[in-house]
Short mmCIF file of C-alpha atoms in Angstrom, two decimals:
data_model
loop_
_atom_site.label_atom_id
_atom_site.label_comp_id
_atom_site.label_asym_id
_atom_site.label_seq_id
_atom_site.Cartn_x
_atom_site.Cartn_y
_atom_site.Cartn_z
CA UNK A 139 184.75 130.18 248.84
CA UNK A 140 182.77 128.08 246.34
CA UNK A 141 179.24 128.74 245.10
CA UNK A 142 176.98 126.53 243.00
CA UNK A 143 174.23 127.82 240.74
CA UNK A 144 171.94 126.39 238.03
CA UNK A 145 171.75 128.56 234.91
CA UNK A 146 168.44 128.05 233.04
CA UNK A 147 168.87 127.34 229.31
CA UNK A 148 166.83 126.19 226.32
CA UNK A 149 163.32 125.15 227.39
CA UNK A 150 164.04 123.22 230.60
CA UNK A 151 167.82 122.66 230.87
CA UNK A 152 170.08 123.65 233.71
CA UNK A 153 173.73 124.46 233.06
CA UNK A 154 175.59 124.23 236.36
CA UNK A 155 178.15 126.85 237.35
CA UNK A 156 180.61 126.15 240.14
CA UNK A 157 182.45 129.37 241.00
CA UNK A 158 185.56 129.97 243.08
CA UNK A 159 185.01 133.30 244.80
CA UNK A 160 188.69 133.71 245.60
CA UNK A 161 190.10 133.31 242.09
CA UNK A 162 187.00 134.31 240.11
CA UNK A 163 187.27 131.12 238.04
CA UNK A 164 184.21 129.18 236.94
CA UNK A 165 183.55 125.55 236.07
CA UNK A 166 180.55 124.99 233.79
CA UNK A 167 178.71 121.67 233.39
CA UNK A 168 176.88 120.61 230.21
CA UNK A 169 176.53 123.95 228.38
CA UNK A 170 173.88 123.20 225.79
CA UNK A 171 173.68 126.91 225.04
CA UNK A 172 176.39 129.58 225.21
CA UNK A 173 174.43 132.82 225.68
CA UNK A 174 173.04 132.17 229.19
CA UNK A 175 176.52 131.17 230.34
CA UNK A 176 178.09 134.33 228.92
CA UNK A 177 175.46 136.48 230.63
CA UNK A 178 176.00 134.75 233.99
CA UNK A 179 179.79 134.99 233.75
CA UNK A 180 179.61 138.68 232.94
CA UNK A 181 177.11 139.49 235.68
CA UNK A 182 179.20 137.73 238.31
CA UNK A 183 182.63 138.76 236.97
CA UNK A 184 183.75 135.17 236.48
CA UNK A 185 186.41 133.66 234.20
CA UNK A 186 185.49 130.45 232.41
CA UNK A 187 188.18 127.91 233.21
CA UNK A 188 186.76 124.38 232.78
CA UNK A 189 183.77 122.69 231.14
CA UNK A 190 182.56 119.26 232.24
CA UNK A 191 180.56 117.14 229.78
CA UNK A 192 178.44 114.24 231.01
CA UNK A 193 177.31 112.92 227.61
CA UNK A 194 177.04 113.77 223.95
CA UNK A 195 173.47 115.01 223.47
CA UNK A 196 173.20 118.42 221.76
CA UNK A 197 171.39 120.05 224.67
CA UNK A 198 174.49 119.33 226.76
CA UNK A 199 177.30 120.19 224.33
CA UNK A 200 175.65 122.59 221.87
CA UNK A 201 177.13 125.73 223.39
CA UNK A 202 180.72 124.58 223.79
CA UNK A 203 182.06 125.72 220.43
CA UNK A 204 180.72 129.26 220.91
CA UNK A 205 182.11 129.39 224.45
CA UNK A 206 185.54 128.27 223.27
CA UNK A 207 185.51 130.98 220.62
CA UNK A 208 185.33 133.55 223.43
CA UNK A 209 187.37 131.58 226.00
CA UNK A 210 189.93 129.65 223.90
CA UNK A 211 192.02 128.42 226.83
CA UNK A 212 189.13 126.63 228.53
CA UNK A 213 189.67 122.99 229.43
CA UNK A 214 186.89 120.68 228.16
CA UNK A 215 186.60 117.44 230.15
CA UNK A 216 184.32 114.75 228.75
CA UNK A 217 183.96 111.02 228.05
CA UNK A 218 186.72 109.59 225.89
CA UNK A 219 184.49 106.96 224.25
CA UNK A 220 181.80 109.27 222.94
CA UNK A 221 180.21 110.60 219.75
CA UNK A 222 181.20 114.02 221.09
CA UNK A 223 184.87 114.43 220.22
CA UNK A 224 185.40 118.01 221.37
CA UNK A 225 187.00 117.27 224.73
CA UNK A 226 190.50 118.64 225.22
CA UNK A 227 190.90 116.39 228.26
CA UNK A 228 189.01 113.10 227.63
CA UNK A 229 188.43 110.98 230.73
CA UNK A 230 187.39 107.44 231.52
CA UNK A 231 185.60 105.89 234.50
CA UNK A 232 187.94 105.78 237.48
CA UNK A 233 189.80 108.95 236.51
CA UNK A 234 189.88 112.06 238.68
CA UNK A 235 189.36 115.67 237.66
CA UNK A 236 190.96 118.33 239.85
CA UNK A 237 189.68 121.91 239.78
CA UNK A 238 190.73 124.66 242.20
CA UNK A 239 191.71 122.07 244.80
CA UNK A 240 188.46 120.10 244.44
CA UNK A 241 188.65 116.51 243.23
CA UNK A 242 185.89 114.94 241.15
CA UNK A 243 185.67 111.18 240.72
CA UNK A 244 184.60 110.12 237.23
CA UNK A 245 181.80 107.56 237.53
CA UNK A 246 180.41 105.34 234.74
CA UNK A 247 176.62 105.70 234.50
CA UNK A 248 175.53 104.24 231.13
CA UNK A 249 171.84 103.84 230.38
CA UNK A 250 170.52 107.15 229.10
CA UNK A 251 173.48 107.03 226.70
CA UNK A 252 176.38 104.59 226.57
CA UNK A 253 179.01 107.31 227.04
CA UNK A 254 177.34 108.89 230.07
CA UNK A 255 179.60 109.86 232.98
CA UNK A 256 178.89 111.50 236.32
CA UNK A 257 181.27 113.69 238.30
CA UNK A 258 181.27 113.36 242.11
CA UNK A 259 183.22 115.39 244.65
CA UNK A 260 183.38 114.60 248.36
CA UNK A 261 184.97 118.01 248.96
CA UNK A 262 182.32 119.91 250.89
CA UNK A 263 180.58 122.98 249.52
CA UNK A 264 178.53 124.45 252.37
CA UNK A 265 178.57 121.06 254.07
CA UNK A 266 177.51 119.04 251.04
CA UNK A 267 179.19 116.72 248.55
CA UNK A 268 178.43 117.47 244.89
CA UNK A 269 177.19 115.22 242.07
CA UNK A 270 176.88 116.37 238.47
CA UNK A 271 174.76 113.57 237.04
CA UNK A 272 173.53 114.96 233.71
CA UNK A 273 170.45 113.02 232.58
CA UNK A 274 171.00 109.87 234.66
CA UNK A 275 169.26 110.89 237.88
CA UNK A 276 166.60 113.59 238.23
CA UNK A 277 164.58 114.83 241.17
CA UNK A 278 162.07 111.97 241.62
CA UNK A 279 163.00 110.58 238.20
CA UNK A 280 165.69 109.24 235.90
CA UNK A 281 166.67 109.57 232.27
CA UNK A 282 165.07 107.72 229.38
CA UNK A 283 166.97 104.74 228.01
CA UNK A 284 167.96 105.99 224.58
CA UNK A 285 171.01 103.74 224.20
CA UNK A 286 171.43 101.52 227.25
CA UNK A 287 169.46 98.69 228.85
CA UNK A 288 167.39 98.66 232.05
CA UNK A 289 170.10 96.50 233.61
CA UNK A 290 172.76 99.09 232.80
CA UNK A 291 170.66 101.97 234.11
CA UNK A 292 169.74 100.17 237.32
CA UNK A 293 173.44 99.44 237.96
CA UNK A 294 174.29 103.08 237.25
CA UNK A 295 171.63 104.30 239.66
CA UNK A 296 172.84 101.76 242.24
CA UNK A 297 176.29 103.34 241.97
CA UNK A 298 174.82 106.79 242.63
CA UNK A 299 172.53 105.51 245.39
CA UNK A 300 175.58 104.49 247.42
CA UNK A 301 177.02 108.02 247.54
CA UNK A 302 176.74 110.00 250.80
CA UNK A 303 173.24 111.14 251.69
CA UNK A 304 174.30 114.80 251.96
CA UNK A 305 175.30 114.84 248.28
CA UNK A 306 173.71 117.62 246.25
CA UNK A 307 172.14 116.05 243.15
CA UNK A 308 172.81 118.52 240.34
CA UNK A 309 170.80 117.21 237.40
CA UNK A 310 170.41 118.87 234.02
CA UNK A 311 166.65 119.41 233.64
CA UNK A 312 163.67 120.95 235.40
CA UNK A 313 161.55 117.81 235.13
CA UNK A 314 160.55 117.60 238.79
CA UNK A 315 156.81 118.30 238.63
CA UNK A 316 156.32 115.94 235.67
CA UNK A 317 158.31 113.27 237.49
CA UNK A 318 156.22 113.75 240.62
CA UNK A 319 152.97 113.38 238.72
CA UNK A 320 154.11 109.93 237.68
CA UNK A 321 155.63 109.06 241.07
CA UNK A 322 152.38 109.89 242.85
CA UNK A 323 150.44 107.83 240.28
CA UNK A 324 152.77 104.89 240.94
CA UNK A 325 152.67 105.37 244.73
CA UNK A 326 149.36 107.13 245.42
CA UNK A 327 149.55 106.65 249.19
CA UNK A 328 153.04 108.14 249.63
CA UNK A 329 152.44 111.23 251.79
CA UNK A 330 156.09 112.30 251.58
CA UNK A 331 155.78 112.53 247.80
CA UNK A 332 152.61 114.57 248.17
CA UNK A 333 154.35 117.01 250.52
CA UNK A 334 157.40 117.28 248.26
CA UNK A 335 155.18 117.96 245.25
CA UNK A 336 153.50 120.83 247.10
CA UNK A 337 156.90 122.32 247.99
CA UNK A 338 158.14 122.02 244.41
CA UNK A 339 154.96 123.51 242.97
CA UNK A 340 155.38 126.52 245.25
CA UNK A 341 158.97 126.94 244.10
CA UNK A 342 158.03 126.83 240.42
CA UNK A 343 155.24 129.36 240.95
CA UNK A 344 157.93 131.69 242.32
CA UNK A 345 160.30 130.89 239.44
CA UNK A 346 162.72 129.06 241.74
CA UNK A 347 164.49 125.85 240.61
CA UNK A 348 163.45 122.63 242.34
CA UNK A 349 167.04 121.36 242.17
CA UNK A 350 169.46 120.47 243.54
CA UNK A 351 167.90 117.88 245.78
CA UNK A 352 169.95 115.62 248.05
CA UNK A 353 170.73 111.97 247.56
CA UNK A 354 169.11 111.12 250.89
CA UNK A 355 165.91 112.77 249.68
CA UNK A 356 166.08 110.85 246.40
CA UNK A 357 166.61 107.54 248.19
CA UNK A 358 163.45 108.20 250.20
CA UNK A 359 161.23 109.60 247.43
CA UNK A 360 162.42 108.62 243.97
CA UNK A 361 160.67 105.44 242.73
CA UNK A 362 163.56 104.79 240.31
CA UNK A 363 165.90 104.33 243.28
CA UNK A 364 163.46 102.24 245.32
CA UNK A 365 163.59 98.93 243.46
CA UNK A 366 163.90 97.14 246.86
CA UNK A 367 161.04 99.06 248.52
CA UNK A 368 158.03 96.72 249.08
CA UNK A 369 155.58 99.43 247.96
CA UNK A 370 157.41 99.99 244.68
CA UNK A 371 157.84 96.25 244.16
CA UNK A 372 154.10 95.63 244.60
CA UNK A 373 153.19 98.38 242.13
CA UNK A 374 155.77 96.99 239.71
CA UNK A 375 154.39 93.45 240.13
CA UNK A 376 150.86 94.55 239.32
CA UNK A 377 152.05 96.60 236.36
CA UNK A 378 154.24 93.76 235.07
CA UNK A 379 151.29 91.35 235.16
CA UNK A 380 149.17 93.71 233.07
CA UNK A 381 151.94 94.31 230.54
CA UNK A 382 153.49 90.81 230.51
CA UNK A 383 156.86 91.95 231.84
CA UNK A 384 159.37 89.79 233.66
CA UNK A 385 159.73 90.24 237.45
CA UNK A 386 162.75 88.31 238.70
CA UNK A 387 165.31 90.88 239.82
CA UNK A 388 165.92 94.43 241.03
CA UNK A 389 166.61 95.39 237.43
CA UNK A 390 163.19 94.00 236.45
CA UNK A 391 161.49 96.16 239.09
CA UNK A 392 163.34 99.18 237.77
CA UNK A 393 162.43 98.22 234.19
CA UNK A 394 158.75 98.04 235.09
CA UNK A 395 158.86 101.50 236.68
CA UNK A 396 160.71 102.90 233.66
CA UNK A 397 158.21 101.26 231.28
CA UNK A 398 155.40 102.77 233.32
CA UNK A 399 156.88 106.25 233.08
CA UNK A 400 157.54 105.89 229.34
CA UNK A 401 153.86 105.08 228.78
CA UNK A 402 152.36 107.37 231.40
#
């Protein structure tokens, strides 16, 4: 009944479309641009019904006004405490969003921005749970800390790490190959990362998105979720010594990895 598809937008964004094949209604996540959404809706004979907003950055909300001009009855669900004030249905952490019988839990994931939310549904689509995580978690990466602290981001990622392993991680950017270049630099002996990079490179050469991944895959591969992995800890310890960083907690390990990526 339901289908899930990433719509490419801007230079490397993905706007997610969740479609109900029975009703023809569509839920759109983080539309930074209106035109690609309009084209996809028209091609698939879908009716825009709901927009989810994870955070306020322009490449996530920039297309909403134009979409509402064409679809004025669309519900816009986004963080209540946010610089973006265009939500018709503001939500807070702990709330639920119901769409076509599916329930999404609203999760607080500050770090990339302070208003950042994620939307998680345990209702299965083709056997998988669904996570719309914006710019918090990427395939083999995570978002930059524009507003939050490493401690906040590590706690946010810990929240996501505890979700079921079969969860589809629907992130908002095609950053996978760049993330993998850093991950393999940080963990040069990780053969699983090497194999995953080859698979992703083949997909990109064919013009196929590398996402969604699964949370189980991210727990195994993503260095930003592996703050308690001895291999990641040792790389972080060596890096922290060279850069005079503190190493006393899981958050410090994460901070060292994030610092390494920021200066890679």
